[in-house]
Coordinates of C-alpha atoms in Angstrom, one line a residue:
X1 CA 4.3 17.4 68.8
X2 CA 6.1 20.9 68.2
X3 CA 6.8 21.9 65.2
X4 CA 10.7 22.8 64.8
X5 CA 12.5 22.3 61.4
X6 CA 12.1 20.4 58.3
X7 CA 8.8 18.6 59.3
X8 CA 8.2 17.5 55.6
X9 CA 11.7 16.4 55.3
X10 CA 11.2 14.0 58.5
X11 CA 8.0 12.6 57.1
X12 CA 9.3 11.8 53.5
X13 CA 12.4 9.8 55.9
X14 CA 9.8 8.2 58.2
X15 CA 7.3 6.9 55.0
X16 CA 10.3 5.2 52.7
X17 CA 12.1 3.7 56.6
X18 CA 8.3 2.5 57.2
X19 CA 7.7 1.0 54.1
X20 CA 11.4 -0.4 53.6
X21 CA 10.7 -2.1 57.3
X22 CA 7.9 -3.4 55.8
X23 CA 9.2 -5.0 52.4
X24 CA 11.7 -6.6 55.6
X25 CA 8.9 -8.4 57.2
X26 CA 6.8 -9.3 53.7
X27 CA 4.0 -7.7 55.3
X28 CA 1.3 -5.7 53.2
X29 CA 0.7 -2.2 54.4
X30 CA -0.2 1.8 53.2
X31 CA 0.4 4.9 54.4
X32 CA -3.3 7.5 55.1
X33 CA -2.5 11.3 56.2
X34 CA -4.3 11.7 59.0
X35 CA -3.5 15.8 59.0
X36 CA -0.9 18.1 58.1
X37 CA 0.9 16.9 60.8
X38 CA 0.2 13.3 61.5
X39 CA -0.1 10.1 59.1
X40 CA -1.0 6.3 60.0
X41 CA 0.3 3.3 59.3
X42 CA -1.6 0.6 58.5
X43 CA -0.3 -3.4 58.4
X44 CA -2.2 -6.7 57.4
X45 CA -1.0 -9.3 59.4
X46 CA -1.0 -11.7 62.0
X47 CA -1.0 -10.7 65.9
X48 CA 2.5 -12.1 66.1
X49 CA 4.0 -10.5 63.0
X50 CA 2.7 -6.9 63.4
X51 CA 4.3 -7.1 67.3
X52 CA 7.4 -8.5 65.3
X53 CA 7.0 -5.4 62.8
X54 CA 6.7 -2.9 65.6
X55 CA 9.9 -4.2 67.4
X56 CA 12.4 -3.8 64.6
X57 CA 11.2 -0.3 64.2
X58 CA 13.8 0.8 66.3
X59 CA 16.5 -0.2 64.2
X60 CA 15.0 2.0 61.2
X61 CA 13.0 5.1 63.4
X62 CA 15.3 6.9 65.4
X63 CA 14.0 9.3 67.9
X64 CA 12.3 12.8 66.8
X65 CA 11.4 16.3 68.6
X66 CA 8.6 16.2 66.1
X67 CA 7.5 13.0 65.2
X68 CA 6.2 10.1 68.3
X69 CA 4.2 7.1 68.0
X70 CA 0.8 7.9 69.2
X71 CA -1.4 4.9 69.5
X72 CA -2.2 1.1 67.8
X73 CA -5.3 0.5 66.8
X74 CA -7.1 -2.5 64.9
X75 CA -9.2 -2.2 61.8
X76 CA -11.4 -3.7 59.9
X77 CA -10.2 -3.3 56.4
X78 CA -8.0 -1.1 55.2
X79 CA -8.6 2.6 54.2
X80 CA -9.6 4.4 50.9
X81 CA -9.3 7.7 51.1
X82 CA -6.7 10.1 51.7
X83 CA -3.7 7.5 50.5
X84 CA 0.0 8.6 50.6
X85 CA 2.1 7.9 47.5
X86 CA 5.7 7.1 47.8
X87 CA 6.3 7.5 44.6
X88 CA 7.8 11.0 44.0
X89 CA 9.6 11.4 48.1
X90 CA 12.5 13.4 47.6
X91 CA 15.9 12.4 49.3
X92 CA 16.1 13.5 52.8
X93 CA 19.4 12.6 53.4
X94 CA 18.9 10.6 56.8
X95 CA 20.3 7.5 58.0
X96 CA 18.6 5.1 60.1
X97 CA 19.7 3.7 63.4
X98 CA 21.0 0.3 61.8
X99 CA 22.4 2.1 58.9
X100 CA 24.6 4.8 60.4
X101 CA 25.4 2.3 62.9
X102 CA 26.9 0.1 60.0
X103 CA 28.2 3.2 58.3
X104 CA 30.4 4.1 61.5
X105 CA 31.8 0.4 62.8
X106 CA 35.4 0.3 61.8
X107 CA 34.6 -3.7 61.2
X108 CA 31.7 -3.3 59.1
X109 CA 32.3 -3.4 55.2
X110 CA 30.7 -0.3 54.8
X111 CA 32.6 2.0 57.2
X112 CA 33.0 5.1 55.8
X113 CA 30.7 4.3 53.1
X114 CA 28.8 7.3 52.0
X115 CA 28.3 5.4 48.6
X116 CA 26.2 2.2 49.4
X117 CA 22.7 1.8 48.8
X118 CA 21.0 3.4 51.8
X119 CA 17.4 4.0 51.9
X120 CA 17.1 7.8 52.2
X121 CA 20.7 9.1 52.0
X122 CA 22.6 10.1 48.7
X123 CA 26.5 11.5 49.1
X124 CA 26.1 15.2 47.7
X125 CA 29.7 16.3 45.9
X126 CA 32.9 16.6 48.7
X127 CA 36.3 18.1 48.1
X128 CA 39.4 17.5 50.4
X129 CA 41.3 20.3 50.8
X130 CA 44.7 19.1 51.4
X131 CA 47.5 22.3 51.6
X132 CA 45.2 23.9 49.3
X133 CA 45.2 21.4 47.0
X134 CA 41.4 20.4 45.9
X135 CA 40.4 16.1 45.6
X136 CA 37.1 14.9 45.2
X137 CA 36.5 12.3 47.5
X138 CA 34.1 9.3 45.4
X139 CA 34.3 6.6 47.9
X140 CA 35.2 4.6 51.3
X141 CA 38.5 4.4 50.7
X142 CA 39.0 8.4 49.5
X143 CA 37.0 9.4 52.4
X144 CA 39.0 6.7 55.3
X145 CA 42.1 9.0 54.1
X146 CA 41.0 12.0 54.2
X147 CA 39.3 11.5 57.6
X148 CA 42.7 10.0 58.6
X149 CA 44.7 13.0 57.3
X150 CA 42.5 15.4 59.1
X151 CA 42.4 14.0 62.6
X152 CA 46.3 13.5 62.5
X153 CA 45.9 17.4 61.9
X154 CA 43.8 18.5 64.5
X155 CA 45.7 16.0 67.1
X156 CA 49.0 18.4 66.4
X157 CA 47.0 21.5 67.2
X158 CA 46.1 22.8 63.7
X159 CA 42.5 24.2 62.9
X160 CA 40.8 22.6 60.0
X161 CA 37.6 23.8 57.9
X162 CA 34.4 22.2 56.9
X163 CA 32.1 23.0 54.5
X164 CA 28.3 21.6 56.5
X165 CA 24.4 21.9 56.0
X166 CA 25.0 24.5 58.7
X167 CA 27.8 26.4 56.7
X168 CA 31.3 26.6 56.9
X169 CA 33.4 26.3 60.5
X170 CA 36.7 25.9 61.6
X171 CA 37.2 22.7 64.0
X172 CA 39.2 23.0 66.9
X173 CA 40.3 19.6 69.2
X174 CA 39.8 19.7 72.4
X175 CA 42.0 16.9 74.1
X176 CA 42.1 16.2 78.2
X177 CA 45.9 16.9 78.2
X178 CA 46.4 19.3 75.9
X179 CA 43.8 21.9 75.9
X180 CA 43.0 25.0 73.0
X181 CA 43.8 28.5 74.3
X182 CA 40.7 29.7 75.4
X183 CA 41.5 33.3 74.7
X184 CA 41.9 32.0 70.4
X185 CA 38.5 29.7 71.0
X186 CA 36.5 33.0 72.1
X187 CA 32.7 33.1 73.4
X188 CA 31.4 32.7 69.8
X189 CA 31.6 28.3 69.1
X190 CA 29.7 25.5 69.5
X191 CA 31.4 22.6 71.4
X192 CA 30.5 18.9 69.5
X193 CA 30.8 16.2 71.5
X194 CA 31.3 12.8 69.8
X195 CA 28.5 10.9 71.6
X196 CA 25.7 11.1 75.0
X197 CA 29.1 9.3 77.1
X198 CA 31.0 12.4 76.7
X199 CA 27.9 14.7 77.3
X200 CA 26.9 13.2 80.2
X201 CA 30.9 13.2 81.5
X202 CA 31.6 16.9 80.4
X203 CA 28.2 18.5 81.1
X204 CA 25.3 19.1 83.9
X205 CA 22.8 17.4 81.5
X206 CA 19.5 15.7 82.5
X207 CA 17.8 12.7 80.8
X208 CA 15.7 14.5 79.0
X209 CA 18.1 17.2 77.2
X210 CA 20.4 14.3 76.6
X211 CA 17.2 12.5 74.7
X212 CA 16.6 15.9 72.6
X213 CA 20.2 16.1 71.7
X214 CA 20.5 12.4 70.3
X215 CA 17.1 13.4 68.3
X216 CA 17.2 13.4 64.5
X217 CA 16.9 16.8 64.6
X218 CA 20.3 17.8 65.9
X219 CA 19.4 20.4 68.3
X220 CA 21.5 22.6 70.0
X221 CA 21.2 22.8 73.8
X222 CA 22.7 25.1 76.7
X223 CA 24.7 23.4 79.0
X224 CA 27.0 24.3 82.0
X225 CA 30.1 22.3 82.4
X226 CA 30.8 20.3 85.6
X227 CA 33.5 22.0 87.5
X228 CA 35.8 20.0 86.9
X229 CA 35.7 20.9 83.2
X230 CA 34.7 24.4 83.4
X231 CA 38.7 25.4 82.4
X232 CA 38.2 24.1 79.1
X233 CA 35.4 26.1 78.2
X234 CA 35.2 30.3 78.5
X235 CA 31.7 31.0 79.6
X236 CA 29.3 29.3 81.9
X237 CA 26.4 27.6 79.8
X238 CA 27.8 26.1 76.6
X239 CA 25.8 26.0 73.2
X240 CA 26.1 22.0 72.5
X241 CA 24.9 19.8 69.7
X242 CA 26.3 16.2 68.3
X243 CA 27.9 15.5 65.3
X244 CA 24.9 16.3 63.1
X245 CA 27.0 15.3 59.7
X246 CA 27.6 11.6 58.9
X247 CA 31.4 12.4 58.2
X248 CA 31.3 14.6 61.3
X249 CA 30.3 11.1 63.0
X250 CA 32.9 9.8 61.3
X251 CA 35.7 11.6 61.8
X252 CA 34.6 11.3 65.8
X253 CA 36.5 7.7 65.1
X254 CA 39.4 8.6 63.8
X255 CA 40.1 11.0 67.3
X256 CA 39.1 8.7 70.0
X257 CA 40.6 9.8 72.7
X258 CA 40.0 13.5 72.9
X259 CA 36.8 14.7 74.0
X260 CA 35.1 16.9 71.3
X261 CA 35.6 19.4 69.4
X262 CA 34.9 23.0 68.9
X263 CA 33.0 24.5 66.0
X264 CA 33.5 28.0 65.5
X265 CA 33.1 30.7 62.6
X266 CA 35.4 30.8 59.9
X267 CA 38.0 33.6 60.8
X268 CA 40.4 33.0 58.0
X269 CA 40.9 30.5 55.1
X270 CA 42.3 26.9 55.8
X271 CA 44.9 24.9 53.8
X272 CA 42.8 21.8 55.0
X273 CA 39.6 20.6 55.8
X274 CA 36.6 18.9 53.7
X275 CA 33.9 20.9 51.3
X276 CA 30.2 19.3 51.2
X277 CA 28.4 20.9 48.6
X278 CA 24.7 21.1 49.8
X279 CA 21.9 23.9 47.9
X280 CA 21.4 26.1 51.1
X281 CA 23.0 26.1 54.8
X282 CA 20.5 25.8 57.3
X283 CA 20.2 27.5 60.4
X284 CA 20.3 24.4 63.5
X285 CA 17.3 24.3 65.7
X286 CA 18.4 25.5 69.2
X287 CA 16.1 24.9 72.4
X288 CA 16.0 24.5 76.3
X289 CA 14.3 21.2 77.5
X290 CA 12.9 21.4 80.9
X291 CA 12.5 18.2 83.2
X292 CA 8.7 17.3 81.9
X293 CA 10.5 17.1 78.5
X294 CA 8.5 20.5 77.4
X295 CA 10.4 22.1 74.7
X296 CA 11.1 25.6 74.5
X297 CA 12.5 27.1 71.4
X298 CA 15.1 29.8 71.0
X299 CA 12.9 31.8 68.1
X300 CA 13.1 35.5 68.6
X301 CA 11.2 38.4 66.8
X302 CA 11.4 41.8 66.9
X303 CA 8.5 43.9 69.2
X304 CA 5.5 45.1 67.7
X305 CA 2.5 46.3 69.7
X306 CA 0.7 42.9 71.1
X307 CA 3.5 40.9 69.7
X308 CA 2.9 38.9 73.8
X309 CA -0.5 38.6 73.4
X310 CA -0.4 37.6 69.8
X311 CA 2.2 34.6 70.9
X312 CA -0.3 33.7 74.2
X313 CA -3.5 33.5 71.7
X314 CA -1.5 31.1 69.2
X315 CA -0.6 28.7 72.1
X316 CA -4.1 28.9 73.5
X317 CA -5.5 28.1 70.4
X318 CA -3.0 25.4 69.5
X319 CA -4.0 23.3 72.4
X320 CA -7.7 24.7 72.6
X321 CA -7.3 26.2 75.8
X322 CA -10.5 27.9 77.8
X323 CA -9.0 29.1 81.1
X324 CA -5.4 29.6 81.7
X325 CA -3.1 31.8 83.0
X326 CA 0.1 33.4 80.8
X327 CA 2.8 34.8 82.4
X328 CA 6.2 36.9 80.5
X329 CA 9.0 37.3 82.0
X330 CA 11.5 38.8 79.8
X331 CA 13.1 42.0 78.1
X332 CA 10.0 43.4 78.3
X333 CA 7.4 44.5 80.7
X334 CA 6.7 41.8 82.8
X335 CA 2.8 40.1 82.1
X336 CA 0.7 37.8 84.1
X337 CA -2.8 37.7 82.7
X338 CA -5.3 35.2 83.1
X339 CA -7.6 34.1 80.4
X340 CA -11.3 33.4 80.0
X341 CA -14.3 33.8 78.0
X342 CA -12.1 34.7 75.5
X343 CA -10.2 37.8 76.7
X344 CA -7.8 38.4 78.7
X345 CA -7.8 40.0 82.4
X346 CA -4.4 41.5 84.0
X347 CA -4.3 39.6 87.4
X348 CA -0.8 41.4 88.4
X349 CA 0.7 44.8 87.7
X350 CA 4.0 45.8 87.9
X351 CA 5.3 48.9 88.7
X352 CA 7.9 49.6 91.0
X353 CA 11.6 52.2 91.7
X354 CA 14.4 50.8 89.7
X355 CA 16.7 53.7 91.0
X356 CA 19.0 52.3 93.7
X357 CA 20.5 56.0 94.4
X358 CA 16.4 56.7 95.3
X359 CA 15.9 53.8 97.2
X360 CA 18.7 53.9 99.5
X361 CA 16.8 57.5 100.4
X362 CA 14.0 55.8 100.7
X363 CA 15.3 53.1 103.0
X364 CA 16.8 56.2 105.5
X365 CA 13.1 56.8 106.0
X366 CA 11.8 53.9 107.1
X367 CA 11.5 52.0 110.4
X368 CA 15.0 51.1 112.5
X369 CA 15.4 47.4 111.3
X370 CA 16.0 48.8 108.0
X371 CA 18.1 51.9 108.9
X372 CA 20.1 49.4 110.9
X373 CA 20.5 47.1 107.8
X374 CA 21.3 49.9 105.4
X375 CA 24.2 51.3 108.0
X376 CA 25.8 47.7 108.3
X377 CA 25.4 47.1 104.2
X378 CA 27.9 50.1 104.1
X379 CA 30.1 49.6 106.5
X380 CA 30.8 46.1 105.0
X381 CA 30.5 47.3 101.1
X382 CA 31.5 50.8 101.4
X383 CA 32.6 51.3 97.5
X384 CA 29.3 50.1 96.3
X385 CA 27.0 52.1 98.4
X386 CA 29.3 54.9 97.6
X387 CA 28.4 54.6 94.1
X388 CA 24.9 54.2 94.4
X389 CA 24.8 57.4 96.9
X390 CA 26.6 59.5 93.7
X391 CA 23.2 59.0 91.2
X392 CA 20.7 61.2 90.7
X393 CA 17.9 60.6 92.9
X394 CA 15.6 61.1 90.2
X395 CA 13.1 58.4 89.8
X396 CA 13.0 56.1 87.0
X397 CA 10.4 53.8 87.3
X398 CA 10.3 50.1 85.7
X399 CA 7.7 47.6 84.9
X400 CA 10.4 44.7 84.4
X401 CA 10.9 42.5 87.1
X402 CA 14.3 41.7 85.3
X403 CA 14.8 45.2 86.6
X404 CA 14.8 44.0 89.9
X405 CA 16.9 41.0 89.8
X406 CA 19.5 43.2 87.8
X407 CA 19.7 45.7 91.5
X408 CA 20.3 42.5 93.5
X409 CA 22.8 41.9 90.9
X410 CA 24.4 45.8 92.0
X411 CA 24.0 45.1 95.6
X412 CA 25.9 41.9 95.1
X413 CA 28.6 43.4 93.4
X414 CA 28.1 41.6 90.0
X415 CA 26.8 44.9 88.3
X416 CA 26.3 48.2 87.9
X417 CA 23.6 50.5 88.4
X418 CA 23.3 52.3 85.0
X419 CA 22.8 48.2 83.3
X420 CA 20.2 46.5 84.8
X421 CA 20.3 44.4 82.1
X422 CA 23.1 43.3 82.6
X423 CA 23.4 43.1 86.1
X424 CA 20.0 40.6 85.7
X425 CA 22.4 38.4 83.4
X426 CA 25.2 38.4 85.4
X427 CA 23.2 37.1 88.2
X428 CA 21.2 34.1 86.2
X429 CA 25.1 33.3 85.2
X430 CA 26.5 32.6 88.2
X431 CA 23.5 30.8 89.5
X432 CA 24.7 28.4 87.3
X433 CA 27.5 28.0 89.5
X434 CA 25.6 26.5 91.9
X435 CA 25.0 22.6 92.1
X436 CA 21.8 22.6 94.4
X437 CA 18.1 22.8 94.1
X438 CA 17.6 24.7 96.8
X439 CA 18.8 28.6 97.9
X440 CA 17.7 31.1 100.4
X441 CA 14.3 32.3 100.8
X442 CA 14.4 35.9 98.8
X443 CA 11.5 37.5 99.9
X444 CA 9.4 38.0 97.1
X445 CA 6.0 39.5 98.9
X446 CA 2.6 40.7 97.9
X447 CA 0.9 43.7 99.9
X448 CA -2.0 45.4 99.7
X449 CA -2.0 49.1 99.7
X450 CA -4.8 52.0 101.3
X451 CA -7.0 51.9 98.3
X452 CA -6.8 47.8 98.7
X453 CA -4.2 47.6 95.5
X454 CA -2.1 44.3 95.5
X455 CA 1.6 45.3 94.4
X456 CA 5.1 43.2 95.3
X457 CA 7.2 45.1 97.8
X458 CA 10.8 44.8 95.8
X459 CA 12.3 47.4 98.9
X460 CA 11.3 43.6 101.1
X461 CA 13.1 41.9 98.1
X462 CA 16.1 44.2 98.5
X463 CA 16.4 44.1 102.0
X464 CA 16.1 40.2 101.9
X465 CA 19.0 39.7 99.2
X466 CA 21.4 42.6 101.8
X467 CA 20.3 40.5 104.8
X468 CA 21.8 37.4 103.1
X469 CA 25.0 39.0 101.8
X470 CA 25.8 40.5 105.0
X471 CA 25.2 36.7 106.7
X472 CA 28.1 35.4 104.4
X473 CA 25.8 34.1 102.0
X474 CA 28.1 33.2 99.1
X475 CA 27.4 34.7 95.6
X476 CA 26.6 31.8 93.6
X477 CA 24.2 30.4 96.4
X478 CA 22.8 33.9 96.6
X479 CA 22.0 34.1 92.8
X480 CA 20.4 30.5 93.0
X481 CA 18.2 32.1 95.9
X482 CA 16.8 34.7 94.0
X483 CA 16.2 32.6 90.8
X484 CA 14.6 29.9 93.2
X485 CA 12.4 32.4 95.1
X486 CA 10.9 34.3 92.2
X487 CA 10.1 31.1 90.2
X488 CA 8.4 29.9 93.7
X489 CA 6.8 33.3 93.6
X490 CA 5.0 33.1 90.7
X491 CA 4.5 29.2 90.9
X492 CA 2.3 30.3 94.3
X493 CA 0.6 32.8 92.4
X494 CA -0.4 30.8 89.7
X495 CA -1.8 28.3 91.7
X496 CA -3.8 30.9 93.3
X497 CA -5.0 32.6 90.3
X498 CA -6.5 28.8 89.4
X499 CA -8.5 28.5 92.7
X500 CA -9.7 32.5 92.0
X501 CA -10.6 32.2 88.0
X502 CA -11.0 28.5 87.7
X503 CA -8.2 28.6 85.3
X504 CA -6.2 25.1 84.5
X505 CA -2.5 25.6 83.4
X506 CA -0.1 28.2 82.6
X507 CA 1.5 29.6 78.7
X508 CA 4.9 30.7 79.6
X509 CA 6.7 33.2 77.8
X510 CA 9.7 35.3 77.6
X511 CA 13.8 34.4 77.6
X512 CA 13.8 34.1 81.5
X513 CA 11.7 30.6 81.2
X514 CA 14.6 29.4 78.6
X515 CA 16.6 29.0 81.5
X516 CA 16.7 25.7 82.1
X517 CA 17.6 26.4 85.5
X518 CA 14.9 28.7 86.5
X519 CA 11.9 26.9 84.3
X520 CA 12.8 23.7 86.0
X521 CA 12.6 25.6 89.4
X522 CA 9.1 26.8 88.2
X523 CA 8.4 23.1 87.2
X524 CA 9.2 22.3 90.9
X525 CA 6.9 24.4 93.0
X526 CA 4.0 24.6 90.3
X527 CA 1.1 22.3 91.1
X528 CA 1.6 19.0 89.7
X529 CA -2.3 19.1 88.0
X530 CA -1.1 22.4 86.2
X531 CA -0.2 21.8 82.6
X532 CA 2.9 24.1 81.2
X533 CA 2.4 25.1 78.0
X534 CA 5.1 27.2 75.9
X535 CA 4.8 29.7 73.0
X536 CA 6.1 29.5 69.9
X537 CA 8.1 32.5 69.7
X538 CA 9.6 32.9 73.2
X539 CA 10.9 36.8 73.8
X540 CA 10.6 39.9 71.1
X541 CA 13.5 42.0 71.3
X542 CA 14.5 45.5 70.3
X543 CA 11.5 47.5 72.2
X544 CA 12.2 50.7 73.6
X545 CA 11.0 50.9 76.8

């Protein structure tokens, strides 16, 4: 399993749930570390009772990112070596399934109650801040209050602060019928659902991010609202995570019929809100989950020379890999190598005229089909080709293939010339617009040159994405199209590259595959035998290129 966040902390919670499960069932058992990153289980006991034992586990193991049952086995006698004491677990602070389902049941006796004996949660130290005024909250009925006073707060539009393990925010509710001002919410927040019901009502999500997001781990997740919801919400993919607190779970009950709530930074102080006092903040885990469950994480670091093929190597070695192909795609220059007898071999190069004032030149030179195209292009979208016509026609060559997607972006009128960059992002964003799987065929070709050189002919891709716009194509459907077709492009190629080296499997790399949208795309058209494998540190940023 990947290793995210706190990968000690989960095992300590798993042991003392384990062993708690077992003092349940009177059954004798121990605990043998298998390796730093796996332990075993192992139970005395009748067939019957160990199937008994296994199916309560799911009222005291709640789902991981990290941690997954791997196999049952039966022995002979129980192991000697290699023993795990319980003895000296520090407090995790989790609750199980059965226990934060008691703590949050309004008809339960221990609603609200932070202060029972749990199995491997202790209440650190909370203030409510009321009008300024500080009160330790030290039980149910302290805490039922100040959750009551709070929710009646945010229901009549005030912003309140908290005090989490992921540092201090400002709430914000977000009720059907009477919305936040999206101008005071900003692009900066984190929207908090209270459960998967109102995920999976508010939000494009598929089974598989809604599975990471109820994880232990609290992750967040990228998710583009339905349309129907995109007015409550200023940007097009939405950083999401669940109530990852047990008083944030809690106060979900007291505001029932609103929909979530925003988290955002703390602009200014509050006369209300509630103060947990915890050692350090932590920093929340945030990932893209394609459809085969892989999991992608958000870790950036900063460029150093063969900081891509540092980050292939450790996933190759990871899963002791012997032939595969890695492919970036990313800020940098864009990388598809295969790998083999222990080096690797560039199967691809990219080079290619990322000045659009040089390329419509170039396209007054070539055969009539294209002068054709180019004269229609400006007769429909006179202001843009206008601009383009004004640049230098120095050249100003790229190796990016982000490059290219950002002058579609220009041609479609969603960018300008002098940002590629942000032309490229401007057209992955309103893909998201689009509610298909399927888009136009860009045409992302190979061709072989004089001297028998393979390159991709990105004046074809051009022409393709003018072609289209000139049809009537809309934008959003456009965007998908160009997405769709490189992620097919490379898909192809990969496939290829495993019939030429006798590769198996591809490492993926770079911020374009944490797209859901795109790597999911990729997912599609990739040969179903090819394995996906992704690194650890997914784009390095602040090269000069």
């Amino acid at each position: 399993m990947a290793k995210l966040a706190f990968p000690h902390n989960i095992q300590n919670f798993l042991l003392k749930s384990l062993h708690f499960a077992l003092r349940k069932t009177n059954l004798q058992g121990q605990f043998v570390q298998n390796s730093q990153d796996s332990f075993r289980l192992e139970v005395q006991g009748s067939q019957q009772e160990i199937l008994n034992f296994s199916d309560s586990l799911q009222n005291y193991i709640p789902l991981s990112l990290q941690w997954t049952f791997k196999e049952l086995i039966v022995l002979e006698s129980f192991s000697k070596e290699n023993l795990i004491s319980l003895n000296h677990l520090f407090v995790t602070h989790f609750l199980t399934p059965l226990e934060l389902q008691q703590l949050s049941n309004k008809e339960s006796p221990n609603f609200c109650n932070l202060w029972a004996q749990w199995i491997d949660f202790q209440p650190t130290k909370m203030t409510f801040l009321k009008e300024e005024q500080r009160n330790e909250i030290q039980n149910a009925q302290d805490l039922i209050e100040s959750l009551q006073t709070l929710a009646n707060l945010l229901k009549q539009n005030e912003c309140i602060f908290v005090k989490t393990i992921f540092g201090k925010k400002e709430l914000v509710l977000l009720e059907e019928n009477n919305p936040p001002n999206l101008e005071e919410i900003g692009e900066d927040f984190c929207f908090m659902p209270y459960s998967l019901i109102n995920v999976k009502m508010l939000f494009r999500v598929e089974n598989e991010e809604l599975q990471a997001l109820a994880t232990l781990e609290k992750p967040i997740l990228k998710l583009a609202p339905k349309s129907i919801f995109q007015h409550f919400f200023p940007i097009a993919q939405v950083n999401v995570l669940l109530p990852f607190e047990p008083y944030l779970v809690l106060l979900s009950k007291f505001l029932d019929s609103s929909l979530g709530l925003y988290l955002l930074p703390l602009r200014q102080k509050r006369k209300n809100g509630i103060c947990e006092f915890v050692a350090e903040d932590s920093k929340p885990l945030t990932l893209s989950i394609a459809q085969n469950s892989l999991i992608l994480p958000h870790r950036f670091e900063s460029y150093k020379p063969n900081s891509i093929a540092n980050a292939f190597l450790q996933a190759i070695t990871k899963d002791s890999l012997n032939r595969v192909n890695a492919l970036y795609l990313g800020e940098n220059r864009t990388l598809f190598w295969v790998y083999f007898n222990e080096n690797f071999k560039e199967a691809l190069t990219f080079n290619f005229e990322s000045n659009l004032g040089t390329i419509l030149e170039t396209f007054k030179t070539l055969n009539q089909t294209t002068q054709s195209l180019l004269k229609n292009f400006s007769s429909h979208f006179e202001s843009i080709i206008h601009a383009l016509e004004s640049l230098p026609k120095n050249s100003v060559p790229s190796q990016n293939l982000l490059d290219l997607v950002g002058m579609c972006g220009v041609l479609l009128g969603l960018g300008e010339s002098h940002n590629l960059k942000a032309s490229a992002n401007a057209v992955i964003e309103c893909a998201w617009k689009f509610l298909g799987k399927k888009g136009p065929r860009i045409d992302f070709r190979l061709e072989r040159d004089t001297e028998g050189k393979i390159s991709l002919n990105t004046l074809q891709t051009l022409r393709s994405v003018m072609s289209f716009r000139l049809a009537g194509v809309e934008n959003e459907l456009l965007c998908f199209g160009i997405l769709d077709s490189l992620a097919e492009f490379f898909a192809n190629f990969s496939r290829d590259m495993e019939e030429n080296y006798q590769t198996k499997g591809i490492v993926v790399c770079g911020k374009l595959f944490l797209n859901t949208q795109f790597i999911n795309q990729f997912l599609h058209y990739l040969p179903k035998t090819s394995e996906i494998y992704a690194c650890a540190t997914m784009e390095f940023k602040n090269k000069t290129l």
